[in-house]
mmCIF file of C-alpha atoms in Angstrom:
data_model
loop_
_atom_site.group_PDB
_atom_site.id
_atom_site.type_symbol
_atom_site.label_atom_id
_atom_site.label_comp_id
_atom_site.label_asym_id
_atom_site.label_seq_id
_atom_site.Cartn_x
_atom_site.Cartn_y
_atom_site.Cartn_z
ATOM 1 C CA LEU A 1104 -0.473 -34.928 7.795
ATOM 2 C CA ASP A 1105 2.063 -33.910 5.356
ATOM 3 C CA PRO A 1106 5.000 -32.567 6.577
ATOM 4 C CA SER A 1107 5.884 -30.895 3.313
ATOM 5 C CA MET A 1108 2.307 -29.281 2.461
ATOM 6 C CA LYS A 1109 0.333 -26.522 3.412
ATOM 7 C CA VAL A 1110 -2.442 -27.837 5.819
ATOM 8 C CA GLY A 1111 -5.351 -25.689 3.618
ATOM 9 C CA PRO A 1112 -4.930 -28.355 -0.185
ATOM 10 C CA GLN A 1113 -4.654 -31.777 2.451
ATOM 11 C CA VAL A 1114 -8.180 -30.649 4.306
ATOM 12 C CA THR A 1115 -9.769 -29.770 1.337
ATOM 13 C CA GLY A 1116 -7.878 -31.076 -1.895
ATOM 14 C CA PRO A 1117 -6.039 -29.835 -4.823
ATOM 15 C CA ARG A 1118 -9.190 -27.678 -6.170
ATOM 16 C CA PRO A 1119 -12.482 -27.347 -3.403
ATOM 17 C CA SER A 1120 -15.489 -25.929 -4.639
ATOM 18 C CA ARG A 1121 -16.855 -23.358 -3.105
ATOM 19 C CA GLU A 1122 -19.127 -25.827 -0.705
ATOM 20 C CA ARG A 1123 -16.382 -27.187 0.418
ATOM 21 C CA ARG A 1124 -14.481 -24.337 1.420
ATOM 22 C CA GLN A 1125 -17.496 -23.347 2.816
ATOM 23 C CA ARG A 1126 -18.257 -26.453 4.694
ATOM 24 C CA GLN A 1127 -13.999 -26.327 5.930
ATOM 25 C CA ARG A 1128 -14.588 -22.911 7.855
ATOM 26 C CA GLU A 1129 -16.939 -23.780 9.809
ATOM 27 C CA VAL A 1130 -15.597 -27.032 10.742
ATOM 28 C CA PHE A 1131 -11.980 -24.742 11.746
ATOM 29 C CA ASP A 1132 -14.928 -22.463 13.069
ATOM 30 C CA ARG A 1133 -15.977 -25.623 15.352
ATOM 31 C CA PHE A 1134 -12.676 -26.369 16.355
ATOM 32 C CA HIS A 1135 -11.318 -22.615 16.800
ATOM 33 C CA LEU A 1136 -8.474 -22.911 13.988
ATOM 34 C CA ALA A 1137 -8.293 -19.283 12.095
ATOM 35 C CA GLU A 1138 -8.554 -18.751 8.609
ATOM 36 C CA ALA A 1139 -4.336 -17.889 8.301
ATOM 37 C CA VAL A 1140 -4.140 -21.804 9.434
ATOM 38 C CA ASP A 1141 -5.046 -22.916 5.390
ATOM 39 C CA ARG A 1142 -1.528 -21.752 4.529
ATOM 40 C CA LEU A 1143 0.597 -22.862 7.407
ATOM 41 C CA TYR A 1144 2.584 -26.126 6.439
ATOM 42 C CA PRO A 1145 1.961 -29.100 10.020
ATOM 43 C CA PHE A 1146 5.969 -28.195 11.993
ATOM 44 C CA GLN A 1147 4.549 -24.583 12.177
ATOM 45 C CA LEU A 1148 0.886 -25.716 13.989
ATOM 46 C CA SER A 1149 1.235 -26.618 18.741
ATOM 47 C CA GLY A 1150 0.158 -30.711 19.153
ATOM 48 C CA GLY A 1151 -3.303 -29.443 20.074
ATOM 49 C CA MET A 1152 -3.852 -27.103 16.311
ATOM 50 C CA ALA A 1153 -2.455 -30.150 14.722
ATOM 51 C CA ARG A 1154 -4.938 -32.752 16.307
ATOM 52 C CA ARG A 1155 -7.678 -29.962 15.525
ATOM 53 C CA VAL A 1156 -6.770 -29.610 12.167
ATOM 54 C CA LEU A 1157 -6.732 -34.068 11.603
ATOM 55 C CA VAL A 1158 -10.297 -33.972 13.524
ATOM 56 C CA SER A 1159 -11.286 -31.611 10.560
ATOM 57 C CA THR A 1160 -9.709 -33.691 8.371
ATOM 58 C CA ALA A 1161 -12.142 -36.587 9.911
ATOM 59 C CA VAL A 1162 -15.417 -34.667 9.530
ATOM 60 C CA LEU A 1163 -14.458 -33.557 6.137
ATOM 61 C CA SER A 1164 -13.584 -35.865 4.625
ATOM 62 C CA GLY A 1165 -15.830 -38.243 4.046
ATOM 63 C CA ALA A 1166 -14.173 -41.564 5.071
ATOM 64 C CA SER A 1167 -16.476 -44.283 5.911
ATOM 65 C CA LEU A 1168 -13.853 -45.580 8.842
ATOM 66 C CA ILE A 1169 -11.809 -43.086 11.023
ATOM 67 C CA LEU A 1170 -8.750 -44.454 13.376
ATOM 68 C CA ALA A 1171 -8.443 -41.256 15.992
ATOM 69 C CA ASP A 1172 -5.076 -42.744 17.524
ATOM 70 C CA GLU A 1173 -4.072 -40.313 21.166
ATOM 71 C CA PRO A 1174 -6.707 -37.185 19.445
ATOM 72 C CA THR A 1175 -6.890 -35.603 22.330
ATOM 73 C CA PRO A 1176 -3.182 -35.090 23.638
ATOM 74 C CA GLY A 1177 -2.376 -31.197 23.899
ATOM 75 C CA MET A 1178 -5.903 -29.631 23.575
ATOM 76 C CA ASP A 1179 -7.713 -28.295 25.994
ATOM 77 C CA LEU A 1180 -10.523 -29.438 27.831
ATOM 78 C CA GLU A 1181 -12.622 -27.650 25.817
ATOM 79 C CA MET A 1182 -11.413 -28.745 22.876
ATOM 80 C CA ALA A 1183 -11.110 -32.622 23.285
ATOM 81 C CA LEU A 1184 -14.899 -32.441 24.622
ATOM 82 C CA GLU A 1185 -15.618 -31.057 21.221
ATOM 83 C CA ALA A 1186 -13.026 -33.734 18.643
ATOM 84 C CA LEU A 1187 -15.504 -36.411 22.008
ATOM 85 C CA GLN A 1188 -18.703 -35.174 20.321
ATOM 86 C CA CYS A 1189 -17.898 -35.115 16.587
ATOM 87 C CA PHE A 1190 -16.567 -38.156 16.990
ATOM 88 C CA ARG A 1191 -20.066 -39.088 18.642
ATOM 89 C CA GLU A 1192 -21.725 -37.691 16.098
ATOM 90 C CA LEU A 1193 -19.435 -38.857 12.894
ATOM 91 C CA ALA A 1194 -20.547 -42.618 14.734
ATOM 92 C CA ASP A 1195 -24.326 -41.623 14.813
ATOM 93 C CA GLU A 1196 -23.805 -41.033 10.947
ATOM 94 C CA GLY A 1197 -23.016 -44.350 10.783
ATOM 95 C CA ARG A 1198 -19.791 -44.175 10.424
ATOM 96 C CA ALA A 1199 -17.375 -46.877 12.127
ATOM 97 C CA VAL A 1200 -14.940 -44.160 14.720
ATOM 98 C CA VAL A 1201 -11.999 -46.741 15.845
ATOM 99 C CA LEU A 1202 -10.368 -44.637 19.372
ATOM 100 C CA ILE A 1203 -7.872 -45.247 20.670
ATOM 101 C CA THR A 1204 -6.416 -44.395 23.995
ATOM 102 C CA HIS A 1205 -4.747 -45.246 27.050
ATOM 103 C CA ASP A 1206 -7.760 -42.825 28.668
ATOM 104 C CA ASN A 1207 -10.862 -44.690 30.910
ATOM 105 C CA SER A 1208 -12.303 -41.414 31.062
ATOM 106 C CA ILE A 1209 -12.628 -40.868 27.113
ATOM 107 C CA ALA A 1210 -12.634 -44.939 26.390
ATOM 108 C CA VAL A 1211 -16.025 -44.562 28.088
ATOM 109 C CA GLN A 1212 -17.463 -42.527 25.731
ATOM 110 C CA ALA A 1213 -18.059 -45.751 22.796
ATOM 111 C CA ASP A 1214 -20.763 -47.799 22.542
ATOM 112 C CA ARG A 1215 -17.881 -51.203 22.403
ATOM 113 C CA ILE A 1216 -14.562 -50.883 24.338
ATOM 114 C CA ILE A 1217 -11.432 -53.726 23.294
ATOM 115 C CA ARG A 1218 -8.486 -53.422 25.985
ATOM 116 C CA LEU A 1219 -5.750 -54.755 25.103
ATOM 117 C CA GLU A 1220 -2.666 -56.158 27.300
ATOM 118 C CA ASP A 1221 0.507 -57.746 26.340
ATOM 119 C CA GLY A 1222 -1.169 -58.439 22.976
ATOM 120 C CA GLN A 1223 -4.348 -59.718 24.381
ATOM 121 C CA VAL A 1224 -7.637 -59.078 24.027
ATOM 122 C CA VAL A 1225 -9.100 -59.114 27.508
ATOM 123 C CA TYR A 1226 -12.218 -57.474 27.649
ATOM 124 C CA ASP A 1227 -14.481 -56.765 24.593
ATOM 125 C CA GLY A 1228 -18.277 -55.418 25.499
ATOM 126 C CA ASP A 1229 -20.241 -52.459 26.164
ATOM 127 C CA SER A 1230 -18.069 -49.447 28.037
ATOM 128 C CA ARG A 1231 -20.929 -49.219 30.111
ATOM 129 C CA ALA A 1232 -19.861 -52.525 31.842
ATOM 130 C CA PRO A 1233 -18.365 -52.498 35.043
ATOM 131 C CA GLU A 1234 -15.790 -54.071 34.145
ATOM 132 C CA ALA A 1235 -15.022 -52.239 30.801
ATOM 133 C CA ILE A 1236 -12.589 -49.910 33.292
ATOM 134 C CA VAL A 1237 -9.939 -50.279 33.765
ATOM 135 C CA GLN A 1238 -8.539 -51.547 36.925
ATOM 136 C CA PRO A 1239 -4.418 -51.320 37.587
ATOM 137 C CA THR A 1240 -3.002 -54.235 37.606
ATOM 138 C CA LEU A 1241 0.991 -53.676 38.050
ATOM 139 C CA ASN A 1242 2.680 -54.019 41.315
ATOM 140 C CA PHE A 1243 4.680 -51.243 42.489
ATOM 141 C CA GLU A 1244 6.325 -53.165 45.492
ATOM 142 C CA PRO A 1245 10.260 -52.787 46.368
ATOM 143 C CA ALA A 1246 12.472 -55.473 44.940
ATOM 144 C CA GLU A 1247 14.712 -57.430 47.088
ATOM 145 C CA GLN A 1248 18.122 -55.634 48.163
ATOM 146 C CA GLU A 1249 21.093 -58.250 47.813
ATOM 147 C CA GLY A 1250 21.722 -59.025 51.755
ATOM 148 C CA ASP A 1251 17.961 -58.859 52.695
ATOM 149 C CA ALA A 1252 16.330 -61.616 53.317
#
């Protein structure tokens, strides 16, 4: 979100039609965003509210590609699930949704998972496959202390 612009024009554009404003109101209602949010600047929003505004913008934009980088932190469970459902609907409409997350429970909502480790693709496939689930790889054994041997 542009910090120098109020939220409303960022979501609807500078001169929205009556239909576009109505659609924005419907989407904002879906994400429990009050009408007054239109008149706020991004710095006046909580983190969860800002993410809900961004999801709303994705819905209203008509974009064929949506990049959602960690879209749910700061949202309560109900809103996080609603956002994920919204991304599913957009994908089902034929839009490409790239969901970037560190959370397995979110990743497995997708059709396909591409997992990277140290800049390398270590998995690319069906999210329902057992190997799609991230397994801990860090070794937490304590380091040897000087004099231990």
